[in-house]
Coordinates of C-alpha atoms and ligand atoms in Angstrom, one line a residue:
M22 CA 20.3 7.7 -0.5
Y23 CA 20.0 5.8 -3.8
G24 CA 18.3 2.6 -2.7
I25 CA 15.1 3.2 -4.7
R26 CA 17.0 4.5 -7.7
N27 CA 19.2 1.4 -7.7
L28 CA 16.2 -0.7 -7.4
R29 CA 14.4 1.0 -10.3
E30 CA 17.2 0.8 -12.6
K31 CA 17.4 -3.0 -12.4
L32 CA 13.7 -3.7 -12.6
D33 CA 12.1 -5.5 -15.5
A34 CA 8.8 -3.5 -15.9
G35 CA 7.5 -6.0 -18.4
A36 CA 7.8 -8.9 -16.1
L37 CA 6.5 -7.0 -13.0
G38 CA 3.5 -5.8 -15.2
R39 CA 2.7 -9.4 -16.0
Q40 CA 3.0 -10.5 -12.3
M41 CA 0.8 -7.7 -11.1
Y42 CA -1.8 -8.6 -13.9
E43 CA -1.8 -12.2 -12.6
L44 CA -2.5 -11.0 -9.0
L45 CA -5.3 -8.7 -10.3
E46 CA -6.8 -11.7 -12.2
R47 CA -6.8 -13.7 -8.9
L48 CA -8.4 -10.9 -6.9
Y49 CA -11.0 -10.1 -9.7
P50 CA -13.7 -12.7 -8.8
I51 CA -13.9 -11.8 -5.0
C52 CA -16.9 -9.9 -3.8
R53 CA -15.4 -7.1 -1.8
S54 CA -17.2 -4.4 0.2
I55 CA -16.3 -1.9 2.9
T56 CA -16.5 -4.7 5.5
G57 CA -16.7 -8.5 5.4
E58 CA -15.0 -11.7 4.3
G59 CA -14.2 -10.5 0.8
F60 CA -12.2 -7.6 2.1
R61 CA -10.4 -9.9 4.5
E62 CA -9.6 -12.5 1.8
T63 CA -8.2 -9.8 -0.4
Q64 CA -5.9 -8.8 2.3
R65 CA -4.8 -12.3 3.0
I66 CA -3.7 -12.6 -0.7
V67 CA -2.0 -9.2 -0.5
A68 CA -0.1 -10.4 2.6
E69 CA 1.3 -13.4 0.6
H70 CA 3.5 -10.7 -1.1
V71 CA 3.9 -8.2 1.7
R72 CA 5.9 -9.3 4.7
G73 CA 4.7 -7.6 7.9
L74 CA 1.3 -6.7 6.7
E75 CA -1.1 -6.3 9.7
L76 CA -4.8 -6.8 9.3
R77 CA -6.5 -4.4 11.6
G78 CA -10.1 -4.5 12.8
V79 CA -12.4 -1.8 14.2
P80 CA -15.6 -3.0 15.7
S81 CA -19.1 -1.9 14.4
G82 CA -20.4 1.0 16.3
T83 CA -17.1 2.6 16.9
Q84 CA -17.2 6.4 16.6
C85 CA -14.7 7.9 14.2
F86 CA -15.1 11.7 14.0
D87 CA -18.5 12.2 12.5
W88 CA -18.9 8.6 11.3
I89 CA -19.9 5.3 13.1
V90 CA -18.3 2.1 11.8
P91 CA -21.3 0.2 10.2
K92 CA -22.3 -3.4 10.7
E93 CA -20.3 -6.0 8.8
W94 CA -21.8 -7.2 5.5
N95 CA -21.4 -10.7 4.2
I96 CA -23.0 -12.5 1.3
R97 CA -23.2 -16.1 0.0
D98 CA -25.7 -16.0 -2.9
A99 CA -28.3 -14.1 -4.6
Y100 CA -30.7 -14.5 -7.5
V101 CA -34.0 -13.6 -9.2
K102 CA -36.0 -16.4 -10.7
A103 CA -38.4 -15.5 -13.5
P104 CA -42.0 -16.9 -13.6
S105 CA -40.6 -19.7 -15.9
G106 CA -38.2 -20.7 -13.2
E107 CA -35.1 -19.6 -15.0
K108 CA -32.5 -17.6 -13.0
V109 CA -32.6 -14.3 -14.8
I110 CA -30.2 -12.6 -12.5
D111 CA -27.4 -14.6 -10.7
F112 CA -24.8 -13.3 -8.2
R113 CA -22.7 -16.3 -9.1
K114 CA -22.3 -15.0 -12.7
S115 CA -21.2 -11.4 -11.5
N116 CA -21.0 -10.1 -8.0
L117 CA -22.0 -6.7 -9.5
H118 CA -25.5 -8.0 -9.9
V119 CA -26.2 -7.4 -6.2
L120 CA -26.6 -3.8 -4.7
N121 CA -23.6 -3.9 -2.5
Y122 CA -24.6 -4.1 1.2
S123 CA -28.1 -5.5 0.3
V124 CA -30.0 -6.6 3.4
P125 CA -31.2 -10.4 3.3
V126 CA -34.4 -10.9 1.2
R127 CA -36.6 -14.0 0.5
A128 CA -39.7 -12.8 -1.3
K129 CA -42.1 -13.4 -4.3
L130 CA -42.7 -10.2 -6.0
T131 CA -44.6 -9.0 -9.1
L132 CA -42.4 -7.4 -11.8
A133 CA -43.9 -4.1 -10.9
E134 CA -42.7 -4.6 -7.3
L135 CA -39.3 -5.9 -8.2
D136 CA -38.7 -3.0 -10.7
K137 CA -38.2 -0.5 -7.8
H138 CA -35.2 -2.5 -6.8
L139 CA -33.6 -2.9 -10.2
Y140 CA -30.7 -0.7 -11.6
T141 CA -29.5 -0.5 -15.2
L142 CA -27.6 1.8 -17.4
P143 CA -30.0 2.6 -20.4
E144 CA -27.1 4.5 -22.2
Q145 CA -24.7 1.5 -22.0
P146 CA -27.4 -1.3 -22.3
S147 CA -24.8 -4.2 -22.2
W148 CA -23.1 -3.1 -19.0
I149 CA -24.0 -4.1 -15.4
P150 CA -23.8 -1.0 -13.2
Y151 CA -22.0 -1.1 -9.8
R152 CA -24.2 0.3 -7.0
T153 CA -23.9 0.5 -3.2
S154 CA -26.1 1.2 -0.1
Y155 CA -23.8 1.3 2.7
Y156 CA -25.5 3.7 5.1
K157 CA -29.2 3.2 4.3
E158 CA -30.6 -0.3 4.7
D159 CA -31.9 -1.4 1.3
W160 CA -31.7 -4.2 -1.2
G161 CA -31.5 -4.4 -5.0
F162 CA -30.1 -5.9 -8.1
C163 CA -28.1 -4.4 -11.0
L164 CA -28.4 -5.7 -14.6
A165 CA -27.7 -5.0 -18.2
H166 CA -30.5 -2.9 -19.7
D167 CA -30.7 -5.3 -22.6
D168 CA -31.6 -8.1 -20.1
Y169 CA -33.8 -5.8 -18.1
R170 CA -36.1 -5.3 -21.3
K171 CA -36.6 -9.1 -21.7
L172 CA -38.2 -9.4 -18.2
E173 CA -41.9 -10.5 -18.6
D174 CA -44.8 -9.8 -16.4
G175 CA -45.5 -12.4 -13.7
V176 CA -44.3 -13.4 -10.2
Y177 CA -40.6 -13.5 -9.5
E178 CA -38.7 -15.2 -6.7
V179 CA -36.1 -13.0 -5.1
V180 CA -33.3 -14.3 -2.9
I181 CA -30.4 -12.4 -1.3
D182 CA -28.6 -14.7 1.2
S183 CA -26.6 -12.0 3.1
T184 CA -26.0 -11.0 6.6
L185 CA -25.6 -7.5 8.1
E186 CA -24.4 -8.0 11.7
D187 CA -22.0 -6.5 14.3
G188 CA -18.5 -7.3 13.3
D189 CA -15.4 -5.5 12.1
L190 CA -14.3 -2.9 9.6
N191 CA -10.8 -4.0 8.4
Y192 CA -7.9 -2.5 6.9
G193 CA -4.4 -3.7 5.8
E194 CA -1.4 -1.8 7.0
C195 CA 2.4 -2.2 6.6
L196 CA 5.2 0.1 7.8
L197 CA 8.5 -0.2 6.2
L198 CA 11.1 1.6 8.5
G199 CA 13.5 3.9 6.9
E200 CA 16.3 6.1 8.6
S201 CA 13.8 8.7 9.5
S202 CA 10.5 8.4 11.4
R203 CA 8.9 10.7 8.8
E204 CA 6.6 8.8 6.6
V205 CA 5.4 8.6 3.0
L206 CA 1.8 7.4 3.0
L207 CA 0.7 5.2 0.1
S208 CA -3.0 4.5 0.4
C209 CA -5.4 2.6 -1.8
H210 CA -9.1 1.6 -1.5
A211 CA -9.7 -2.1 -1.7
C212 CA -13.4 -2.4 -1.1
H213 CA -14.8 -2.7 -4.7
P214 CA -16.0 -6.0 -6.0
S215 CA -15.1 -7.1 -9.5
L216 CA -13.8 -3.9 -10.8
C217 CA -10.3 -3.7 -12.3
N218 CA -9.1 -0.3 -13.0
D219 CA -10.9 1.4 -10.1
N220 CA -9.6 -0.5 -7.1
L221 CA -7.7 -3.6 -8.2
S222 CA -5.1 -1.7 -10.2
G223 CA -4.2 0.3 -7.2
I224 CA -4.2 -2.7 -4.9
V225 CA -1.7 -4.5 -7.1
V226 CA 0.6 -1.6 -7.7
S227 CA 0.8 -0.8 -4.0
T228 CA 1.2 -4.4 -3.1
F229 CA 4.3 -4.6 -5.5
L230 CA 5.7 -1.4 -4.2
A231 CA 5.6 -2.7 -0.7
K232 CA 7.1 -5.9 -1.7
L233 CA 10.1 -4.2 -3.5
L234 CA 10.7 -1.5 -0.9
A235 CA 10.7 -4.2 1.9
D236 CA 14.3 -5.0 0.8
T237 CA 15.4 -1.5 -0.1
P238 CA 17.2 0.9 2.3
T239 CA 15.4 4.2 2.4
R240 CA 15.7 7.5 4.2
Y241 CA 11.8 7.9 4.7
S242 CA 9.7 5.3 6.3
H243 CA 6.9 4.1 3.9
R244 CA 3.4 3.4 5.3
F245 CA 1.1 1.4 3.1
V246 CA -2.7 1.2 3.8
W247 CA -5.4 -0.9 2.0
I248 CA -8.6 0.5 3.2
P249 CA -12.3 0.6 2.4
G250 CA -12.8 3.8 0.4
G251 CA -14.2 6.9 2.1
I252 CA -14.8 5.5 5.6
G253 CA -11.5 3.8 5.6
S254 CA -9.4 7.0 5.6
V255 CA -11.8 8.5 8.3
V256 CA -11.4 5.4 10.5
W257 CA -7.6 5.2 9.9
M258 CA -7.0 9.0 10.6
S259 CA -9.1 8.9 13.7
Q260 CA -7.2 5.9 15.1
N261 CA -3.8 7.6 14.3
Q262 CA -4.5 11.2 15.2
E263 CA -1.4 11.5 17.4
R264 CA 0.9 10.1 14.7
L265 CA -0.5 12.0 11.7
W266 CA 2.3 14.6 12.0
R267 CA 4.8 12.0 10.8
I268 CA 3.2 12.0 7.3
A269 CA 5.6 14.0 5.3
H270 CA 4.2 13.1 1.8
G271 CA 1.5 10.8 0.6
L272 CA -0.3 9.5 -2.5
V273 CA -3.6 7.7 -3.2
L274 CA -3.3 5.0 -5.7
T275 CA -6.1 3.9 -8.1
C276 CA -6.9 3.8 -11.8
L277 CA -3.4 2.7 -12.7
G278 CA -4.0 -0.1 -15.2
D279 CA -5.7 1.6 -18.2
P280 CA -3.6 2.7 -21.1
G281 CA -4.4 6.3 -20.7
N282 CA -1.8 9.1 -19.9
F283 CA -1.2 10.1 -16.2
T284 CA -3.3 12.5 -14.2
Y285 CA -2.2 14.1 -11.0
K286 CA -4.6 15.6 -8.5
K287 CA -2.8 17.9 -6.2
S288 CA -3.0 17.8 -2.4
R289 CA -5.1 20.4 -0.7
R290 CA -2.0 22.5 -0.1
G291 CA -1.3 22.6 -3.8
D292 CA 2.4 23.5 -3.6
A293 CA 3.6 20.6 -1.2
E294 CA 6.8 18.9 -2.1
I295 CA 4.7 15.9 -3.2
D296 CA 2.9 18.1 -5.8
R297 CA 6.1 19.3 -7.2
A298 CA 7.8 15.9 -7.2
V299 CA 5.0 14.2 -9.2
Q300 CA 5.0 17.0 -11.7
N301 CA 8.6 17.0 -12.1
V302 CA 8.6 13.3 -12.8
L303 CA 5.7 13.5 -15.2
R304 CA 7.4 16.3 -17.2
Q305 CA 10.5 14.0 -17.6
T306 CA 8.4 11.3 -19.3
G307 CA 7.8 13.5 -22.3
D308 CA 4.2 12.2 -22.5
D309 CA 1.2 14.4 -22.1
F310 CA -0.2 14.5 -18.6
A311 CA -3.0 16.3 -16.8
V312 CA -2.8 18.2 -13.4
L313 CA -6.0 18.8 -11.4
E314 CA -6.4 21.1 -8.4
F315 CA -7.5 19.6 -5.1
S316 CA -11.2 19.2 -4.6
P317 CA -13.0 17.9 -1.6
Y318 CA -14.5 14.9 -3.4
G319 CA -13.0 11.9 -5.3
Y320 CA -11.1 9.3 -3.4
D321 CA -9.5 9.3 0.0
E322 CA -7.3 12.4 -0.7
R323 CA -10.4 14.3 0.3
N324 CA -10.2 13.0 3.9
Y325 CA -6.4 13.3 4.1
G326 CA -6.8 16.9 2.9
S327 CA -9.2 17.7 5.6
Q328 CA -9.4 21.2 7.0
K329 CA -7.9 20.2 10.3
F330 CA -5.1 17.7 9.2
D331 CA -4.4 19.1 5.8
L332 CA -2.0 16.2 5.0
P333 CA 0.2 16.6 1.9
V334 CA -1.4 13.8 -0.1
G335 CA -2.2 14.0 -3.7
S336 CA -3.5 11.2 -6.1
L337 CA -1.5 10.0 -9.1
T338 CA -3.7 8.0 -11.5
R339 CA -3.7 7.2 -15.2
S340 CA -7.3 8.2 -16.5
T341 CA -9.3 9.7 -13.7
H342 CA -12.4 7.8 -12.6
E343 CA -14.5 10.2 -14.7
G344 CA -12.1 9.9 -17.6
F345 CA -12.5 6.1 -18.6
A346 CA -15.5 4.6 -20.1
G347 CA -16.8 1.7 -18.0
Y348 CA -16.2 3.4 -14.6
H349 CA -18.3 1.7 -12.0
S350 CA -19.7 -0.9 -14.3
S351 CA -19.0 -4.4 -15.5
A352 CA -16.9 -2.8 -18.4
D353 CA -14.2 -2.1 -15.9
D354 CA -13.1 -5.6 -16.3
L355 CA -9.8 -7.5 -17.1
S356 CA -9.7 -6.3 -20.7
L357 CA -9.5 -2.6 -19.6
V358 CA -6.3 -3.2 -17.8
R359 CA -2.9 -3.7 -19.5
P360 CA 0.1 -5.4 -17.9
E361 CA 2.4 -2.7 -19.5
A362 CA 0.4 0.2 -18.0
L363 CA 0.7 -1.5 -14.5
G364 CA 4.4 -1.8 -15.0
D365 CA 4.8 1.8 -16.2
S366 CA 2.7 2.9 -13.2
L367 CA 5.0 1.1 -10.8
L368 CA 8.1 2.7 -12.3
T369 CA 6.6 6.1 -12.2
Y370 CA 5.6 5.8 -8.6
L371 CA 9.3 4.7 -7.9
A372 CA 10.6 7.6 -9.7
V373 CA 8.5 9.9 -7.5
L374 CA 9.6 8.1 -4.3
D375 CA 13.2 8.5 -5.5
V376 CA 12.8 12.3 -5.7
L377 CA 11.4 12.5 -2.3
E378 CA 14.3 10.4 -1.0
N379 CA 16.9 12.6 -2.5
N380 CA 15.5 16.1 -2.4
G381 CA 17.2 18.5 -0.1
R382 CA 18.7 21.8 0.3
Y383 CA 22.5 22.5 0.0
R384 CA 24.9 25.4 0.4
N385 CA 27.6 26.3 -2.1
R386 CA 30.9 26.8 -0.3
I387 CA 32.2 29.1 -2.9
P388 CA 29.4 31.4 -3.6
E389 CA 31.3 34.4 -4.8
A390 CA 31.7 33.1 -8.5
E391 CA 31.8 30.0 -10.5
P392 CA 34.3 27.6 -9.0
Q393 CA 37.2 26.1 -11.1
L394 CA 35.7 22.8 -11.8
G395 CA 38.5 21.7 -14.2
R396 CA 41.2 21.9 -11.5
R397 CA 38.9 19.3 -9.4
G398 CA 38.4 16.9 -12.3
L399 CA 34.8 17.9 -12.6
Y400 CA 35.1 19.4 -16.1
G401 CA 35.8 17.3 -19.2
M402 CA 35.0 14.1 -17.3
Q403 CA 34.7 10.6 -18.9
G404 CA 31.6 9.8 -20.8
G405 CA 29.9 10.6 -24.1
L406 CA 30.1 14.3 -25.1
Q407 CA 26.3 14.9 -24.7
K408 CA 26.1 13.2 -21.4
R409 CA 29.2 15.0 -20.2
E410 CA 27.9 18.3 -21.2
R411 CA 24.6 17.7 -19.5
L412 CA 26.3 16.8 -16.2
E413 CA 28.7 19.7 -16.4
M414 CA 25.7 22.1 -17.0
A415 CA 23.9 20.4 -14.0
L416 CA 26.9 21.1 -11.9
L417 CA 26.6 24.8 -12.7
W418 CA 23.0 24.9 -11.9
V419 CA 23.5 23.1 -8.6
M420 CA 26.3 25.4 -7.6
N421 CA 24.6 28.6 -8.5
F422 CA 21.3 27.9 -6.9
S423 CA 22.5 26.0 -3.7
D424 CA 22.0 28.9 -1.3
G425 CA 20.1 27.0 1.3
E426 CA 16.8 28.2 -0.1
H427 CA 16.4 26.4 -3.4
S428 CA 15.9 22.6 -3.1
L429 CA 17.4 20.2 -5.7
L430 CA 13.8 19.7 -7.0
E431 CA 13.4 23.4 -7.5
I432 CA 16.7 23.5 -9.3
S433 CA 15.6 20.6 -11.6
D434 CA 12.3 22.4 -12.3
R435 CA 14.2 25.6 -13.0
S436 CA 16.9 24.1 -15.2
G437 CA 14.8 21.6 -17.1
Y438 CA 17.4 18.9 -16.3
S439 CA 16.0 15.6 -14.7
F440 CA 16.1 15.3 -11.0
E441 CA 18.3 12.3 -11.3
L442 CA 21.0 14.3 -13.0
I443 CA 20.8 17.3 -10.6
S444 CA 21.0 15.0 -7.7
D445 CA 23.9 13.1 -9.3
A446 CA 25.6 16.5 -9.8
A447 CA 24.9 17.4 -6.0
G448 CA 26.5 14.1 -5.1
K449 CA 29.7 14.8 -7.0
L450 CA 29.9 18.3 -5.6
L451 CA 29.4 17.1 -2.0
E452 CA 32.3 14.5 -2.7
H453 CA 34.5 17.4 -3.7
G454 CA 33.7 19.6 -0.7
L455 CA 32.1 22.3 -2.9
L456 CA 28.6 21.8 -1.3
E457 CA 27.5 21.4 2.2
R458 CA 24.2 19.9 3.4
W459 CA 21.8 22.6 4.6
E460 CA 18.6 21.4 6.1
R461 CA 16.8 18.2 5.3
D462 CA 13.4 18.0 6.4
D463 CA 13.8 14.6 8.2
G464 CA 12.0 15.2 11.4
Ligands
ZN14 ZN1 -15.0 3.6 -7.2

């Protein structure tokens, strides 16, 4: 099943990187949160690229495991006016200025009273921090420490024109059917306001993956979800409990636009096929990469890897959220993300999906000793000497280890030859009747 491999080989990563960056620029100004119009507007824009994307809504007050869907938050405007009448904090200049989920406020406060509601980053005095208060009713403003230090004593006018009312928690979902009903889950959080690497980079890479895979024949079905971080995976899992067994593999997408090297955080299982597939692909790039063990915090992989469901879902990012300067601040802006990094991330995800598509176990039909490949035209084939030698070696590896136990992925890991080469060799051996399919975990 080479649909994804053929697709990947003809893609122009540079052009796709630029298109993803344009989409990211368009989404950047929207004030998103875990609920509300900004989240829905983002999904409407994603839907322009993804056929069949469904926007789902779960009403406030719905119980989902130990959580209750909160009220829906919307905001139109917010500012703080100094005693001089000047707007010293203005939501219209940056949506990060408002503590996300702030309840409505109209008040006149002294600086000392206002101060309790102000958040800054003294160690990075020019950045605006990103802060939220989803589950405790509160209000506040975030600002650069440099600007905070200029505030003078006096009475300030404070306005937050927001609403917190019964409504919906939304998420976007798109299922691309393959031959099998078993699914690869591709999940990203889409709830942060103007933050580029954390959130928007994952949204645009998953949007383009869904767009490209929509026209590609595949073995697995691919399920994409764009969810509010944290509670979104809780809600989605609670709504789909009977179907979770279909998730054969999964990845959480975020932090995919910075120029750093890749980091892979393993699924809770630690040795799931997805864990081995991602590491196999990253080894082939020849670049340094980091592998982290599962931990029950971070992004939505912590919910997918719950004790009860323990779904095989890891997270492939470039720098981790802790690993890039500017995380959760105004410095995570358009200048942090590079079109080339987005393009490279997209191709890397496709390479992982290709491994999942083509992995399987086979049985050598002549297990007694090395078969006579020359007689079958499999030795001394066409092609440059190096390429030919590599393929001939791959044929021997596949024949020797195809015992129904070792998968092609394990043979690739063990031999050091790329998965692509190993699966090509398996294809040739199948054609010549030297190999037979053993089991494929298709469900
Ligand atoms: Zn975040």
